[in-house]
Short mmCIF file of C-alpha atoms and ligand atoms in Angstrom, two decimals:
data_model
loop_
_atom_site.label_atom_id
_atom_site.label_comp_id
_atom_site.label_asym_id
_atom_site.label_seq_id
_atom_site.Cartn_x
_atom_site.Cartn_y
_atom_site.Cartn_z
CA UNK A 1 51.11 -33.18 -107.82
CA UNK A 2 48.53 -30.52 -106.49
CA UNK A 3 50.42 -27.26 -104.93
CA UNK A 4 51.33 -27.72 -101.50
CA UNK A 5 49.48 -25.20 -99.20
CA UNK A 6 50.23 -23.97 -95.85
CA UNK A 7 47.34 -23.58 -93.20
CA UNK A 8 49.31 -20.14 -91.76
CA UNK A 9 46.44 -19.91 -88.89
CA UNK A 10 47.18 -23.35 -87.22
CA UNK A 11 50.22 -24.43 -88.36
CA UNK A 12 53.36 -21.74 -87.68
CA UNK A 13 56.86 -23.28 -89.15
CA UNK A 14 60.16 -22.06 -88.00
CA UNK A 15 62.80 -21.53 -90.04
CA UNK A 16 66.58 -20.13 -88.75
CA UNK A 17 69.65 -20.46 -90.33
CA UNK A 18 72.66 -21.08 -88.26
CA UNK A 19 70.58 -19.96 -85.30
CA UNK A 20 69.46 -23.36 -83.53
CA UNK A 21 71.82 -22.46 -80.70
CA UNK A 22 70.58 -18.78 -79.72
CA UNK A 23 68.87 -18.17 -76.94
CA UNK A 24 65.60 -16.87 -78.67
CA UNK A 25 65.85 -20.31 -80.62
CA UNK A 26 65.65 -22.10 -77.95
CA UNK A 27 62.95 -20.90 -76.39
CA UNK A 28 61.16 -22.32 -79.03
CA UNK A 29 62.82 -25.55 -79.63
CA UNK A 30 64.73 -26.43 -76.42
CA UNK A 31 66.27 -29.03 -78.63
CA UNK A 32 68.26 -26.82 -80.10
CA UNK A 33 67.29 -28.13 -84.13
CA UNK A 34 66.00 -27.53 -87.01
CA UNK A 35 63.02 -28.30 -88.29
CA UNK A 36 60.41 -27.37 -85.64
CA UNK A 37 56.43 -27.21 -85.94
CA UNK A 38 54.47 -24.61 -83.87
CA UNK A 39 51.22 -25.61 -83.77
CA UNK A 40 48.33 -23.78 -81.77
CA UNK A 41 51.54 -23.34 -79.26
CA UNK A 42 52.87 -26.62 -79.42
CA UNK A 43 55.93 -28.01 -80.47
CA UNK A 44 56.90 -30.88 -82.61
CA UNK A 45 60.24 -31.58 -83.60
CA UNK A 46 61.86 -34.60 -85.41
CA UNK A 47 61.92 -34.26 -89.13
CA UNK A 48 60.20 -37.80 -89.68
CA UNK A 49 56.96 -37.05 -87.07
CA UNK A 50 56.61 -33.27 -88.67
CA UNK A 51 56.55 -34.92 -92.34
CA UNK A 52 53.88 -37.36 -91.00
CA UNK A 53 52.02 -34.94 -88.46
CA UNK A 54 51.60 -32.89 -92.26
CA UNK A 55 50.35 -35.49 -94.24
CA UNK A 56 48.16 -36.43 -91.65
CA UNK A 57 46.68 -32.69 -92.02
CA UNK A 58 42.87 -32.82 -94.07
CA UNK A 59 43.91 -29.41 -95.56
CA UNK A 60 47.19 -30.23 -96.72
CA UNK A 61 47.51 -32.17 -100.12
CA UNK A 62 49.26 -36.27 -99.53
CA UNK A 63 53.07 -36.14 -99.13
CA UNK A 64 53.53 -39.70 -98.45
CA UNK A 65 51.99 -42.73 -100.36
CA UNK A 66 48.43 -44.72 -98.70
CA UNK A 67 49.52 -47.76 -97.31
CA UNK A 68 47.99 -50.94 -97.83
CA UNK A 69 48.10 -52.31 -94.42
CA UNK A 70 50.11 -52.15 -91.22
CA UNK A 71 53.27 -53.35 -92.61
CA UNK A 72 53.42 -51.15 -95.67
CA UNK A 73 53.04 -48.37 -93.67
CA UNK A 74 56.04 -48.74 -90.94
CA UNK A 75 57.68 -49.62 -94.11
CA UNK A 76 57.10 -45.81 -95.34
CA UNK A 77 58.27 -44.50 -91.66
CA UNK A 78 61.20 -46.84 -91.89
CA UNK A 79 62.04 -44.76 -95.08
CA UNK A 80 61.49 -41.53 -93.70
CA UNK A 81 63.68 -42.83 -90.18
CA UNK A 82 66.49 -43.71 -92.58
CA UNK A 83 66.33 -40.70 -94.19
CA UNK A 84 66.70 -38.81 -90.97
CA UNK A 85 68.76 -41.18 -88.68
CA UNK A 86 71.51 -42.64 -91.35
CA UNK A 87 71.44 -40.38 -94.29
CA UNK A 88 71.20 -37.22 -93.44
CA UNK A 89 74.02 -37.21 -90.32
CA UNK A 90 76.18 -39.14 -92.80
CA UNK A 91 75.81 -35.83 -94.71
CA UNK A 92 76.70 -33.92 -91.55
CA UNK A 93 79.53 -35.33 -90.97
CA UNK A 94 80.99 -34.54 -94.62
CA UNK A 95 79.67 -30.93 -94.26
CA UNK A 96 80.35 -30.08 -90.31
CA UNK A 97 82.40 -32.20 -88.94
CA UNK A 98 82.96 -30.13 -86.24
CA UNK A 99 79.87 -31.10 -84.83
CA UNK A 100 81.04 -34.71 -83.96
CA UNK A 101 84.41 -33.80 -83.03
CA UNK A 102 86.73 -31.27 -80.74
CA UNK A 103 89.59 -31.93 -82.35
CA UNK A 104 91.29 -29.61 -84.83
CA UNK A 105 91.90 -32.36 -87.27
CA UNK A 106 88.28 -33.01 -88.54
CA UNK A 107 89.64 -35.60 -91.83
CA UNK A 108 88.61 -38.85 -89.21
CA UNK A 109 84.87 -38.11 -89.45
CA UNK A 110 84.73 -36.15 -93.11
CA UNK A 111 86.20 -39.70 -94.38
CA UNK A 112 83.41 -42.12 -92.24
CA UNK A 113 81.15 -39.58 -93.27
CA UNK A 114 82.14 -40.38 -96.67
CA UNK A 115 82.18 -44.19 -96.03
CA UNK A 116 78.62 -44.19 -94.60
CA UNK A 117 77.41 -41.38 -97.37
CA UNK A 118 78.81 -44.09 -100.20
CA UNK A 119 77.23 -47.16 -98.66
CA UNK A 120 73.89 -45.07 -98.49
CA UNK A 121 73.82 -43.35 -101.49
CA UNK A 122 74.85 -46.39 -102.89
CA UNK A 123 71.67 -47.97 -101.66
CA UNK A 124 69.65 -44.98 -102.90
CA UNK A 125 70.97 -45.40 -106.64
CA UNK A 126 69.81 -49.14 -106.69
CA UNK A 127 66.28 -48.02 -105.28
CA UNK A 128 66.27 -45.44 -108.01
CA UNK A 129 67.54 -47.57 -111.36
CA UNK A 130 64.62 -47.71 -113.44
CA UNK A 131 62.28 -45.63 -111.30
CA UNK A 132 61.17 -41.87 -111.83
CA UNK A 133 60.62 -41.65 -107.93
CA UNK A 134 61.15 -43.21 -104.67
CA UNK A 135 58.14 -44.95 -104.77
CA UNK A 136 57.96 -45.37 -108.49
CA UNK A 137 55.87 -43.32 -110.60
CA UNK A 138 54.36 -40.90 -107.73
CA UNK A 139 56.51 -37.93 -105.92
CA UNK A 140 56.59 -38.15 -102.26
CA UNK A 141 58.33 -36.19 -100.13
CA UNK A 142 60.89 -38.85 -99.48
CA UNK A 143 62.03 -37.83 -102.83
CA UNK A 144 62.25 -34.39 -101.54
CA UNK A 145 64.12 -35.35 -98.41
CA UNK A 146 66.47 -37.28 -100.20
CA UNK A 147 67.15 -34.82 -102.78
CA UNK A 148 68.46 -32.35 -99.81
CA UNK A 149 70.51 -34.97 -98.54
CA UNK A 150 72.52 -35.70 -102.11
CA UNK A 151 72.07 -31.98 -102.85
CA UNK A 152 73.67 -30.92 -99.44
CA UNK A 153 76.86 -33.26 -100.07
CA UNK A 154 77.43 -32.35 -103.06
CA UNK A 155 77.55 -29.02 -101.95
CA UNK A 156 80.16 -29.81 -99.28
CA UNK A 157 82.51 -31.35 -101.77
CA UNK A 158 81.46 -34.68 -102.28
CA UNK A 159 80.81 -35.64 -106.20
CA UNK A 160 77.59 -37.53 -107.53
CA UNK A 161 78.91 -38.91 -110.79
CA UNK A 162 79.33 -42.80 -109.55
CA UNK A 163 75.59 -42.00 -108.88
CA UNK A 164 73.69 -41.42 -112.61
CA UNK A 165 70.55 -42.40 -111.17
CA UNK A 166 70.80 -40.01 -108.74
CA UNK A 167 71.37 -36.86 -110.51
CA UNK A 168 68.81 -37.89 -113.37
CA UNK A 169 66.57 -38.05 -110.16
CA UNK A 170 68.00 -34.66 -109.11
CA UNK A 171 67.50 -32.92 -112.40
CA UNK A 172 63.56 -34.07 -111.64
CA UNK A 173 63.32 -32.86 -108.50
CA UNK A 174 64.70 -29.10 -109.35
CA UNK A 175 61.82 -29.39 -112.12
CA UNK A 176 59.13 -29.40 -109.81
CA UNK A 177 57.29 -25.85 -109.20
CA UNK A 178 57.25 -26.50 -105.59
CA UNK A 179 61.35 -26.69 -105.82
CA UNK A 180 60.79 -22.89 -107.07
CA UNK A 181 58.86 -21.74 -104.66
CA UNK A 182 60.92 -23.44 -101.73
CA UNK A 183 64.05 -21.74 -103.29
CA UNK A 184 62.55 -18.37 -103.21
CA UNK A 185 60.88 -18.80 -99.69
CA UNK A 186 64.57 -19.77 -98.77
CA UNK A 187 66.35 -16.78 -100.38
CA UNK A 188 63.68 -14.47 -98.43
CA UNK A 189 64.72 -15.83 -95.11
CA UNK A 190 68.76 -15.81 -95.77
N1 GSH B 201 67.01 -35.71 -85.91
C1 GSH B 201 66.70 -34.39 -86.39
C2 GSH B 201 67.93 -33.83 -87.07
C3 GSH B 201 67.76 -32.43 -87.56
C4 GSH B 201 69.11 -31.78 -87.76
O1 GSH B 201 70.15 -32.42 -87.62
N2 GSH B 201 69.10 -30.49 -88.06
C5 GSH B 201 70.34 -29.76 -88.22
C6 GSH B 201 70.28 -28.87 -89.45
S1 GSH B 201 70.35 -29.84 -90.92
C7 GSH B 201 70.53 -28.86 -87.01
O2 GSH B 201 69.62 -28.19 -86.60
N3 GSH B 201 71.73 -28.86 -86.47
C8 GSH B 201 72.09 -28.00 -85.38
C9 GSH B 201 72.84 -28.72 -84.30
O3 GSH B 201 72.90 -29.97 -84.32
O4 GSH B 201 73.35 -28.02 -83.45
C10 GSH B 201 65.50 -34.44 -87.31
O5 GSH B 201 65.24 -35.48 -87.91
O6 GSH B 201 64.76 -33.43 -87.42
#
């Protein structure tokens, strides 16, 4: 993989922890969410269409696979969808459940946040049986994305040991220099 490189004069990125609320936030991002994309003044937002806006960039080095065709190719969205529509607010609702409930007794959605995280990571283990990466033997940033998502559970209690493949594919990920450098770009903004 060649080092991932940020064009700093077009492309602006945003990044605020526990801040997506605040009014200064949301001048930015109405939405009220993170991740956003300032570029020249404009805003996208939407994990999936910032991931693809990126690779789509001439300066910026491939983060997704070429597809063959049409089909392979809404095939690779449908990943990156499922990564942000099912997987990763399965892990929300492990780690704040408070965001899908008033209620003071959050167990309700931490255990069909645990369902859904089981049935998916389940899925994610099969994919990854046999296979370095996500798509086989090349990175992508689906394997990056995913990583977050397993990493972030875990971190909020829930274990990965029914899931071997998983951490093997964790262990590869945390390998990577560019897993350094996002680790030290996030300890400067904390
Ligand atoms: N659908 C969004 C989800 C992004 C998302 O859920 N971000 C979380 C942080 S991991 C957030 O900003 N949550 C604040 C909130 O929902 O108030 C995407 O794909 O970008």
């Amino acid at each position: 993989m060649k080092n991932w490189v940020y064009t700093a004069n077009i492309v602006k990125s945003i990044f605020v922890a526990g801040e997506q609320k605040s009014e200064q936030y949301l001048k930015v991002n109405p939405f009220g969410k993170v991740p956003a994309l300032l570029v020249d003044g404009k805003l996208l937002t939407e994990n999936p269409a910032i991931l693809i806006y990126l690779n789509s960039l001439p300066s910026t080095n491939e983060i997704l696979p070429k597809a063959n065709d049409a089909f392979h190719q809404s095939q690779i969205y449908s990943d990156l969808m499922w990564l942000s529509s099912t997987l990763h607010p399965s892990v929300r609702h492990v780690c704040v459940p408070s965001y899908y409930t008033i209620s003071e007794n959050k167990e309700d959605v931490i255990e069909r946040g645990r369902i859904a995280l089981s049935m998916n990571l389940n899925l994610a283990e099969k994919r990854l049986v046999g296979s370095q990466w996500w798509y086989g033997d090349k990175w992508s940033i689906v394997d990056t994305y995913l990583h977050w998502c397993y990493t972030r559970a875990e971190r909020g209690g829930y274990s990965l040991e029914n899931f071997p493949a998983l951490g093997a594919h964790q262990k590869r990920v945390e390998k990577m220099p560019s897993y350094a450098k996002r680790k030290s770009i996030e300890n400067n903004n904390l």
